[in-house]
PDB file of C-alpha atoms and ligand atoms in Angstrom:
ATOM      1  CA  UNK A   1     111.032 101.298  82.195  1.00 72.00           C
ATOM      2  CA  UNK A   2     108.810  98.548  83.424  1.00 87.00           C
ATOM      3  CA  UNK A   3     109.843  96.367  86.338  1.00 92.00           C
ATOM      4  CA  UNK A   4     108.501  93.619  85.160  1.00 98.00           C
ATOM      5  CA  UNK A   5     106.428  92.167  81.909  1.00 98.00           C
ATOM      6  CA  UNK A   6     103.698  89.749  81.509  1.00 98.00           C
ATOM      7  CA  UNK A   7     105.965  87.171  79.947  1.00 98.00           C
ATOM      8  CA  UNK A   8     107.935  87.107  83.708  1.00 98.00           C
ATOM      9  CA  UNK A   9     104.802  85.684  85.331  1.00 98.00           C
ATOM     10  CA  UNK A  10     105.323  81.601  85.339  1.00 98.00           C
ATOM     11  CA  UNK A  11     101.704  81.141  83.759  1.00 98.00           C
ATOM     12  CA  UNK A  12     102.187  77.578  83.217  1.00 98.00           C
ATOM     13  CA  UNK A  13     102.318  76.951  86.743  1.00 98.00           C
ATOM     14  CA  UNK A  14      98.741  77.852  87.165  1.00 98.00           C
ATOM     15  CA  UNK A  15      96.570  75.235  89.235  1.00 98.00           C
ATOM     16  CA  UNK A  16      93.275  75.198  88.851  1.00 98.00           C
ATOM     17  CA  UNK A  17      92.703  73.191  92.201  1.00 98.00           C
ATOM     18  CA  UNK A  18      94.419  76.226  94.172  1.00 98.00           C
ATOM     19  CA  UNK A  19      92.124  78.629  93.010  1.00 98.00           C
ATOM     20  CA  UNK A  20      89.666  80.377  95.832  1.00 98.00           C
ATOM     21  CA  UNK A  21      86.282  80.904  93.608  1.00 97.00           C
ATOM     22  CA  UNK A  22      85.407  83.757  95.872  1.00 96.00           C
ATOM     23  CA  UNK A  23      88.630  85.370  94.828  1.00 98.00           C
ATOM     24  CA  UNK A  24      87.700  85.292  91.003  1.00 98.00           C
ATOM     25  CA  UNK A  25      85.081  87.709  91.070  1.00 98.00           C
ATOM     26  CA  UNK A  26      87.344  90.484  92.839  1.00 98.00           C
ATOM     27  CA  UNK A  27      90.280  89.902  90.073  1.00 98.00           C
ATOM     28  CA  UNK A  28      87.854  90.199  87.520  1.00 98.00           C
ATOM     29  CA  UNK A  29      86.533  93.996  88.865  1.00 97.00           C
ATOM     30  CA  UNK A  30      90.151  94.635  89.832  1.00 97.00           C
ATOM     31  CA  UNK A  31      91.450  93.874  86.399  1.00 97.00           C
ATOM     32  CA  UNK A  32      89.071  96.349  84.667  1.00 94.00           C
ATOM     33  CA  UNK A  33      89.436  99.252  87.084  1.00 94.00           C
ATOM     34  CA  UNK A  34      93.613  98.831  86.469  1.00 96.00           C
ATOM     35  CA  UNK A  35      93.224  98.888  83.037  1.00 95.00           C
ATOM     36  CA  UNK A  36      91.559 101.803  82.930  1.00 91.00           C
ATOM     37  CA  UNK A  37      94.589 103.422  84.353  1.00 88.00           C
ATOM     38  CA  UNK A  38      95.341 105.327  81.073  1.00 86.00           C
ATOM     39  CA  UNK A  39      92.156 107.959  81.465  1.00 84.00           C
ATOM     40  CA  UNK A  40      93.750 108.913  84.777  1.00 84.00           C
ATOM     41  CA  UNK A  41      97.095 109.696  83.207  1.00 86.00           C
ATOM     42  CA  UNK A  42      95.394 111.836  80.767  1.00 84.00           C
ATOM     43  CA  UNK A  43      93.604 114.232  83.651  1.00 85.00           C
ATOM     44  CA  UNK A  44      96.657 114.170  85.417  1.00 89.00           C
ATOM     45  CA  UNK A  45      98.456 115.417  82.288  1.00 87.00           C
ATOM     46  CA  UNK A  46      96.039 118.309  82.564  1.00 86.00           C
ATOM     47  CA  UNK A  47      96.299 119.241  86.145  1.00 87.00           C
ATOM     48  CA  UNK A  48     100.241 119.090  85.930  1.00 90.00           C
ATOM     49  CA  UNK A  49     100.536 120.510  82.312  1.00 89.00           C
ATOM     50  CA  UNK A  50     103.746 122.430  83.032  1.00 91.00           C
ATOM     51  CA  UNK A  51     105.543 120.009  85.087  1.00 94.00           C
ATOM     52  CA  UNK A  52     107.345 117.765  82.297  1.00 96.00           C
ATOM     53  CA  UNK A  53     108.939 115.740  85.127  1.00 96.00           C
ATOM     54  CA  UNK A  54     105.995 114.449  86.765  1.00 95.00           C
ATOM     55  CA  UNK A  55     104.009 114.141  83.342  1.00 94.00           C
ATOM     56  CA  UNK A  56     106.879 112.049  82.005  1.00 95.00           C
ATOM     57  CA  UNK A  57     106.526 109.768  85.368  1.00 96.00           C
ATOM     58  CA  UNK A  58     102.601 109.772  85.555  1.00 94.00           C
ATOM     59  CA  UNK A  59     102.641 108.405  81.799  1.00 94.00           C
ATOM     60  CA  UNK A  60     105.028 105.840  82.842  1.00 96.00           C
ATOM     61  CA  UNK A  61     102.838 104.967  85.783  1.00 97.00           C
ATOM     62  CA  UNK A  62      99.887 104.634  83.461  1.00 95.00           C
ATOM     63  CA  UNK A  63     101.651 101.855  81.511  1.00 96.00           C
ATOM     64  CA  UNK A  64     102.307  99.819  84.954  1.00 97.00           C
ATOM     65  CA  UNK A  65      98.566 100.452  86.029  1.00 97.00           C
ATOM     66  CA  UNK A  66      97.323  99.101  82.272  1.00 97.00           C
ATOM     67  CA  UNK A  67      99.894  95.848  82.837  1.00 98.00           C
ATOM     68  CA  UNK A  68      98.388  95.485  86.386  1.00 98.00           C
ATOM     69  CA  UNK A  69      94.829  95.026  84.598  1.00 98.00           C
ATOM     70  CA  UNK A  70      96.274  92.879  81.652  1.00 98.00           C
ATOM     71  CA  UNK A  71      98.058  90.470  84.326  1.00 98.00           C
ATOM     72  CA  UNK A  72      94.872  90.059  86.666  1.00 98.00           C
ATOM     73  CA  UNK A  73      92.682  89.926  83.346  1.00 98.00           C
ATOM     74  CA  UNK A  74      94.640  86.949  82.051  1.00 98.00           C
ATOM     75  CA  UNK A  75      94.745  85.553  85.228  1.00 98.00           C
ATOM     76  CA  UNK A  76      90.793  85.360  85.639  1.00 98.00           C
ATOM     77  CA  UNK A  77      90.678  84.148  82.113  1.00 98.00           C
ATOM     78  CA  UNK A  78      92.784  81.116  83.377  1.00 98.00           C
ATOM     79  CA  UNK A  79      90.467  80.919  86.407  1.00 98.00           C
ATOM     80  CA  UNK A  80      87.071  81.185  84.470  1.00 98.00           C
ATOM     81  CA  UNK A  81      88.070  79.879  80.922  1.00 97.00           C
ATOM     82  CA  UNK A  82      84.422  81.267  79.999  1.00 97.00           C
ATOM     83  CA  UNK A  83      84.949  84.896  80.960  1.00 98.00           C
ATOM     84  CA  UNK A  84      85.721  87.567  78.134  1.00 97.00           C
ATOM     85  CA  UNK A  85      87.953  90.017  79.485  1.00 98.00           C
ATOM     86  CA  UNK A  86      87.713  92.545  76.543  1.00 97.00           C
ATOM     87  CA  UNK A  87      84.129  91.957  76.563  1.00 96.00           C
ATOM     88  CA  UNK A  88      83.527  92.872  80.100  1.00 96.00           C
ATOM     89  CA  UNK A  89      86.185  95.586  79.600  1.00 96.00           C
ATOM     90  CA  UNK A  90      84.399  97.303  76.702  1.00 94.00           C
ATOM     91  CA  UNK A  91      80.848  96.979  78.699  1.00 92.00           C
ATOM     92  CA  UNK A  92      82.794  99.122  81.790  1.00 91.00           C
ATOM     93  CA  UNK A  93      84.419 101.740  79.428  1.00 87.00           C
ATOM     94  CA  UNK A  94      81.486 102.229  77.471  1.00 77.00           C
ATOM     95  CA  UNK A  95      79.152 103.243  80.575  1.00 65.00           C
ATOM     96  CA  UNK A  96      81.450 104.107  83.253  1.00 54.00           C
ATOM     97  CA  UNK A  97      79.325 106.464  85.463  1.00 47.00           C
ATOM     98  CA  UNK A  98      82.210 109.149  85.726  1.00 47.00           C
ATOM     99  CA  UNK A  99      81.641 111.896  87.889  1.00 45.00           C
ATOM    100  CA  UNK A 100      83.766 114.720  85.777  1.00 39.00           C
ATOM    101  CA  UNK A 101      85.167 116.951  88.812  1.00 42.00           C
ATOM    102  CA  UNK A 102      85.044 114.055  91.427  1.00 38.00           C
ATOM    103  CA  UNK A 103      88.614 113.718  91.208  1.00 43.00           C
ATOM    104  CA  UNK A 104      89.654 117.600  91.542  1.00 65.00           C
ATOM    105  CA  UNK A 105      91.444 118.059  94.569  1.00 78.00           C
ATOM    106  CA  UNK A 106      91.998 121.549  94.797  1.00 82.00           C
ATOM    107  CA  UNK A 107      95.378 121.718  94.800  1.00 89.00           C
ATOM    108  CA  UNK A 108      98.175 119.927  93.146  1.00 91.00           C
ATOM    109  CA  UNK A 109      99.346 118.548  96.696  1.00 94.00           C
ATOM    110  CA  UNK A 110      95.864 117.754  97.357  1.00 93.00           C
ATOM    111  CA  UNK A 111      95.998 115.630  94.190  1.00 92.00           C
ATOM    112  CA  UNK A 112      98.996 113.922  94.793  1.00 95.00           C
ATOM    113  CA  UNK A 113      98.050 113.066  98.537  1.00 96.00           C
ATOM    114  CA  UNK A 114      94.770 111.464  96.857  1.00 93.00           C
ATOM    115  CA  UNK A 115      97.304 109.448  94.886  1.00 95.00           C
ATOM    116  CA  UNK A 116      99.271 108.443  97.845  1.00 97.00           C
ATOM    117  CA  UNK A 117      95.821 106.952  99.329  1.00 96.00           C
ATOM    118  CA  UNK A 118      95.114 104.905  96.186  1.00 95.00           C
ATOM    119  CA  UNK A 119      98.090 103.395  96.023  1.00 97.00           C
ATOM    120  CA  UNK A 120      98.382 102.509  99.866  1.00 97.00           C
ATOM    121  CA  UNK A 121      95.024 100.995  99.071  1.00 96.00           C
ATOM    122  CA  UNK A 122      96.126  98.813  95.919  1.00 97.00           C
ATOM    123  CA  UNK A 123      99.570  97.965  97.639  1.00 98.00           C
ATOM    124  CA  UNK A 124      98.052  96.466 100.971  1.00 98.00           C
ATOM    125  CA  UNK A 125      95.191  95.194  98.999  1.00 98.00           C
ATOM    126  CA  UNK A 126      97.207  93.124  96.408  1.00 98.00           C
ATOM    127  CA  UNK A 127      99.805  92.114  99.338  1.00 98.00           C
ATOM    128  CA  UNK A 128      96.778  90.827 101.362  1.00 98.00           C
ATOM    129  CA  UNK A 129      95.698  88.736  98.295  1.00 98.00           C
ATOM    130  CA  UNK A 130      99.303  87.436  97.534  1.00 98.00           C
ATOM    131  CA  UNK A 131      99.273  86.177 101.315  1.00 98.00           C
ATOM    132  CA  UNK A 132      95.768  84.904 101.127  1.00 98.00           C
ATOM    133  CA  UNK A 133      95.812  82.777  97.913  1.00 98.00           C
ATOM    134  CA  UNK A 134      97.479  79.304  97.462  1.00 97.00           C
ATOM    135  CA  UNK A 135      97.263  79.342  93.745  1.00 98.00           C
ATOM    136  CA  UNK A 136     100.952  80.190  92.606  1.00 98.00           C
ATOM    137  CA  UNK A 137     100.402  82.500  89.506  1.00 98.00           C
ATOM    138  CA  UNK A 138      98.072  84.830  91.199  1.00 98.00           C
ATOM    139  CA  UNK A 139     100.367  84.694  94.369  1.00 98.00           C
ATOM    140  CA  UNK A 140     103.401  85.460  91.706  1.00 98.00           C
ATOM    141  CA  UNK A 141     100.856  88.339  89.940  1.00 98.00           C
ATOM    142  CA  UNK A 142      99.673  90.173  92.933  1.00 98.00           C
ATOM    143  CA  UNK A 143     103.430  90.211  94.503  1.00 98.00           C
ATOM    144  CA  UNK A 144     104.686  91.834  91.449  1.00 98.00           C
ATOM    145  CA  UNK A 145     101.872  94.414  91.381  1.00 98.00           C
ATOM    146  CA  UNK A 146     102.213  95.037  95.231  1.00 98.00           C
ATOM    147  CA  UNK A 147     105.390  96.191  94.625  1.00 98.00           C
ATOM    148  CA  UNK A 148     104.750  98.542  91.675  1.00 98.00           C
ATOM    149  CA  UNK A 149     101.732  99.949  93.985  1.00 98.00           C
ATOM    150  CA  UNK A 150     104.355 100.792  96.832  1.00 98.00           C
ATOM    151  CA  UNK A 151     106.862 102.183  94.117  1.00 98.00           C
ATOM    152  CA  UNK A 152     104.034 104.344  92.831  1.00 98.00           C
ATOM    153  CA  UNK A 153     102.981 105.613  96.436  1.00 98.00           C
ATOM    154  CA  UNK A 154     106.572 106.559  96.909  1.00 98.00           C
ATOM    155  CA  UNK A 155     106.602 108.366  93.360  1.00 98.00           C
ATOM    156  CA  UNK A 156     103.770 110.507  94.349  1.00 98.00           C
ATOM    157  CA  UNK A 157     104.751 111.169  97.741  1.00 98.00           C
ATOM    158  CA  UNK A 158     107.903 112.555  96.929  1.00 98.00           C
ATOM    159  CA  UNK A 159     106.008 114.662  94.146  1.00 97.00           C
ATOM    160  CA  UNK A 160     103.797 115.730  96.948  1.00 97.00           C
ATOM    161  CA  UNK A 161     106.390 116.824  99.187  1.00 97.00           C
ATOM    162  CA  UNK A 162     107.887 119.136  96.652  1.00 96.00           C
ATOM    163  CA  UNK A 163     104.156 120.675  95.975  1.00 96.00           C
ATOM    164  CA  UNK A 164     103.845 120.970  99.697  1.00 96.00           C
ATOM    165  CA  UNK A 165     106.829 123.334 100.146  1.00 95.00           C
ATOM    166  CA  UNK A 166     105.077 125.824  97.470  1.00 94.00           C
ATOM    167  CA  UNK A 167     101.618 125.337  98.525  1.00 92.00           C
ATOM    168  CA  UNK A 168     101.842 124.964 101.884  1.00 92.00           C
ATOM    169  CA  UNK A 169      98.531 123.019 102.480  1.00 92.00           C
ATOM    170  CA  UNK A 170      97.641 122.596 106.086  1.00 94.00           C
ATOM    171  CA  UNK A 171      97.479 119.368 107.940  1.00 95.00           C
ATOM    172  CA  UNK A 172      93.859 119.615 108.247  1.00 95.00           C
ATOM    173  CA  UNK A 173      93.194 120.016 104.620  1.00 94.00           C
ATOM    174  CA  UNK A 174      95.610 117.369 104.223  1.00 96.00           C
ATOM    175  CA  UNK A 175      93.854 115.018 106.346  1.00 96.00           C
ATOM    176  CA  UNK A 176      90.314 116.116 104.649  1.00 95.00           C
ATOM    177  CA  UNK A 177      91.689 115.159 101.364  1.00 94.00           C
ATOM    178  CA  UNK A 178      93.077 111.778 102.493  1.00 95.00           C
ATOM    179  CA  UNK A 179      89.949 110.697 104.454  1.00 94.00           C
ATOM    180  CA  UNK A 180      87.859 111.916 101.528  1.00 92.00           C
ATOM    181  CA  UNK A 181      89.913 109.833  98.850  1.00 91.00           C
ATOM    182  CA  UNK A 182      89.457 106.909 101.472  1.00 91.00           C
ATOM    183  CA  UNK A 183      85.756 106.994 101.633  1.00 86.00           C
ATOM    184  CA  UNK A 184      85.343 107.136  97.975  1.00 84.00           C
ATOM    185  CA  UNK A 185      86.699 103.321  97.497  1.00 75.00           C
ATOM    186  CA  UNK A 186      83.092 103.024  98.149  1.00 72.00           C
ATOM    187  CA  UNK A 187      82.381 104.831  94.923  1.00 79.00           C
ATOM    188  CA  UNK A 188      80.828 103.654  91.636  1.00 83.00           C
ATOM    189  CA  UNK A 189      84.350 102.865  90.233  1.00 86.00           C
ATOM    190  CA  UNK A 190      84.848  99.444  91.539  1.00 91.00           C
ATOM    191  CA  UNK A 191      81.032  98.635  92.084  1.00 93.00           C
ATOM    192  CA  UNK A 192      80.553  98.891  88.539  1.00 92.00           C
ATOM    193  CA  UNK A 193      83.577  96.984  87.705  1.00 94.00           C
ATOM    194  CA  UNK A 194      82.333  94.110  89.771  1.00 96.00           C
ATOM    195  CA  UNK A 195      78.949  94.635  87.932  1.00 95.00           C
ATOM    196  CA  UNK A 196      80.430  94.324  84.241  1.00 95.00           C
ATOM    197  CA  UNK A 197      82.704  91.769  85.573  1.00 96.00           C
ATOM    198  CA  UNK A 198      80.746  89.038  87.070  1.00 97.00           C
ATOM    199  CA  UNK A 199      76.776  89.913  86.252  1.00 96.00           C
ATOM    200  CA  UNK A 200      75.019  89.081  83.139  1.00 94.00           C
ATOM    201  CA  UNK A 201      74.325  91.767  80.768  1.00 92.00           C
ATOM    202  CA  UNK A 202      70.586  91.486  81.356  1.00 94.00           C
ATOM    203  CA  UNK A 203      71.079  92.708  84.995  1.00 95.00           C
ATOM    204  CA  UNK A 204      70.506  95.854  85.956  1.00 94.00           C
ATOM    205  CA  UNK A 205      73.556  97.806  87.898  1.00 93.00           C
ATOM    206  CA  UNK A 206      72.435  98.875  91.504  1.00 93.00           C
ATOM    207  CA  UNK A 207      75.396 100.028  93.550  1.00 92.00           C
ATOM    208  CA  UNK A 208      74.340  98.925  96.879  1.00 93.00           C
ATOM    209  CA  UNK A 209      74.315  95.404  95.812  1.00 94.00           C
ATOM    210  CA  UNK A 210      77.569  95.449  93.837  1.00 95.00           C
ATOM    211  CA  UNK A 211      79.898  97.270  96.408  1.00 94.00           C
ATOM    212  CA  UNK A 212      78.628  95.179  98.895  1.00 95.00           C
ATOM    213  CA  UNK A 213      79.390  91.964  96.991  1.00 95.00           C
ATOM    214  CA  UNK A 214      82.555  93.486  96.358  1.00 95.00           C
ATOM    215  CA  UNK A 215      83.899  94.992  99.580  1.00 94.00           C
ATOM    216  CA  UNK A 216      82.296  92.558 101.941  1.00 94.00           C
ATOM    217  CA  UNK A 217      84.900  89.775 100.019  1.00 95.00           C
ATOM    218  CA  UNK A 218      87.594  91.938  99.696  1.00 96.00           C
ATOM    219  CA  UNK A 219      87.643  92.992 103.403  1.00 96.00           C
ATOM    220  CA  UNK A 220      87.752  89.338 104.287  1.00 96.00           C
ATOM    221  CA  UNK A 221      91.366  88.905 102.790  1.00 97.00           C
ATOM    222  CA  UNK A 222      92.875  91.480 104.751  1.00 97.00           C
ATOM    223  CA  UNK A 223      94.718  90.556 108.005  1.00 98.00           C
ATOM    224  CA  UNK A 224      95.789  93.264 111.060  1.00 98.00           C
ATOM    225  CA  UNK A 225      99.231  93.426 109.873  1.00 98.00           C
ATOM    226  CA  UNK A 226      98.140  94.853 106.317  1.00 98.00           C
ATOM    227  CA  UNK A 227      95.825  97.399 108.330  1.00 98.00           C
ATOM    228  CA  UNK A 228      98.906  98.683 110.365  1.00 98.00           C
ATOM    229  CA  UNK A 229     100.989  99.082 107.435  1.00 98.00           C
ATOM    230  CA  UNK A 230      98.493 101.280 105.534  1.00 98.00           C
ATOM    231  CA  UNK A 231      97.928 103.305 108.694  1.00 98.00           C
ATOM    232  CA  UNK A 232     101.823 104.035 108.416  1.00 98.00           C
ATOM    233  CA  UNK A 233     101.500 105.318 104.847  1.00 98.00           C
ATOM    234  CA  UNK A 234      98.179 107.380 105.171  1.00 98.00           C
ATOM    235  CA  UNK A 235      99.680 109.060 108.024  1.00 98.00           C
ATOM    236  CA  UNK A 236     103.107 110.037 106.469  1.00 98.00           C
ATOM    237  CA  UNK A 237     101.266 111.153 103.504  1.00 97.00           C
ATOM    238  CA  UNK A 238      99.833 113.708 105.663  1.00 97.00           C
ATOM    239  CA  UNK A 239     102.855 114.591 107.516  1.00 96.00           C
ATOM    240  CA  UNK A 240     102.452 112.552 110.674  1.00 97.00           C
ATOM    241  CA  UNK A 241     104.554 110.249 112.597  1.00 96.00           C
ATOM    242  CA  UNK A 242     103.982 106.743 110.316  1.00 97.00           C
ATOM    243  CA  UNK A 243     104.557 104.638 113.595  1.00 96.00           C
ATOM    244  CA  UNK A 244     103.652 105.172 117.466  1.00 97.00           C
ATOM    245  CA  UNK A 245     100.841 105.378 119.366  1.00 97.00           C
ATOM    246  CA  UNK A 246      98.906 107.385 116.981  1.00 97.00           C
ATOM    247  CA  UNK A 247      99.258 104.802 114.057  1.00 98.00           C
ATOM    248  CA  UNK A 248      98.709 101.747 116.508  1.00 98.00           C
ATOM    249  CA  UNK A 249      95.391 103.392 117.671  1.00 98.00           C
ATOM    250  CA  UNK A 250      94.480 104.337 113.983  1.00 97.00           C
ATOM    251  CA  UNK A 251      95.040 100.649 112.704  1.00 98.00           C
ATOM    252  CA  UNK A 252      92.783  99.506 115.602  1.00 98.00           C
ATOM    253  CA  UNK A 253      90.198 101.870 114.713  1.00 97.00           C
ATOM    254  CA  UNK A 254      90.329 101.090 111.199  1.00 96.00           C
ATOM    255  CA  UNK A 255      90.307  97.467 112.024  1.00 97.00           C
ATOM    256  CA  UNK A 256      87.275  97.807 113.974  1.00 97.00           C
ATOM    257  CA  UNK A 257      85.586  99.634 111.061  1.00 95.00           C
ATOM    258  CA  UNK A 258      86.206  97.395 108.476  1.00 95.00           C
ATOM    259  CA  UNK A 259      84.854  94.342 110.208  1.00 96.00           C
ATOM    260  CA  UNK A 260      81.906  96.609 110.799  1.00 95.00           C
ATOM    261  CA  UNK A 261      81.520  97.117 107.342  1.00 94.00           C
ATOM    262  CA  UNK A 262      82.058  93.609 106.343  1.00 94.00           C
ATOM    263  CA  UNK A 263      79.410  92.514 108.582  1.00 93.00           C
ATOM    264  CA  UNK A 264      76.993  95.392 107.066  1.00 93.00           C
ATOM    265  CA  UNK A 265      77.880  94.109 103.237  1.00 92.00           C
ATOM    266  CA  UNK A 266      77.439  90.475 104.031  1.00 87.00           C
ATOM    267  CA  UNK A 267      73.852  91.629 105.593  1.00 86.00           C
ATOM    268  CA  UNK A 268      73.270  93.069 102.008  1.00 81.00           C
ATOM    269  CA  UNK A 269      74.655  89.980 100.375  1.00 74.00           C
ATOM    270  CA  UNK A 270      72.131  87.807 102.469  1.00 76.00           C
ATOM    271  CA  UNK A 271      69.159  89.932 101.252  1.00 75.00           C
ATOM    272  CA  UNK A 272      70.114  89.935  98.008  1.00 69.00           C
ATOM    273  CA  UNK A 273      70.474  86.099  97.844  1.00 65.00           C
TER     274      UNK A 273
HETATM  275 FE1  FE2 B 301      97.678  99.030  90.005  1.00 88.45          FE
HETATM  276 FE1  FE2 B 302      99.363 101.976  91.334  1.00 88.45          FE
END
């Protein structure tokens, strides 16, 4: 069912000289969030309890997400041989401050729109990382993952259209859910993964410090074309034209906001240092 396997990656081509040290902490954090995908499939299974087609698809989706975590974790251990993925992941799993109803979107259409936003984010993020790194193994891994994420987007989008015909969720509601999920990317999931993957056990978790360290670096790898493409996917998800004036204006605005966030995060980093 999977489109690729860990063995398909040319691990022996790993080139330590090409590793960008500022990317390693991001890969470690992403590895943990991805690996945790199974938890979300359990939740989706409950939400879509009477839809066996979707449940089969979402179970398969989770297997792919876990593989993303395994591939990124393996690369991070090549880049930093002292890093222990299993230990970091255990630390993450044990204390992840999960808000029980944070993922309730009010309807199945809403849940699927939120999933489309996540896949839009991951598909553009791994594309950006693949294009930014000169390290051949990370490049291959990120390209393989980005292709999966785009397929995931299409999967959730197709099911969303099916539910939309039934639930008739209005445009404003769809926009509200999409915007809500996008702003959640600064929530605890990533920040806490950054903490467990990169900071000493003795250091206390602090959301602001961790999200700034993660997002400040992550944003720096995006190029304008990645934001343009993501904007098209976001608009398509809510039922607006993915190309044209609205999309171009949305991309410009998002780019400006991201650069502002980046400056803010870098400011927090300087204060912490
Ligand atoms: Fe993924
Ligand atoms: Fe995905």
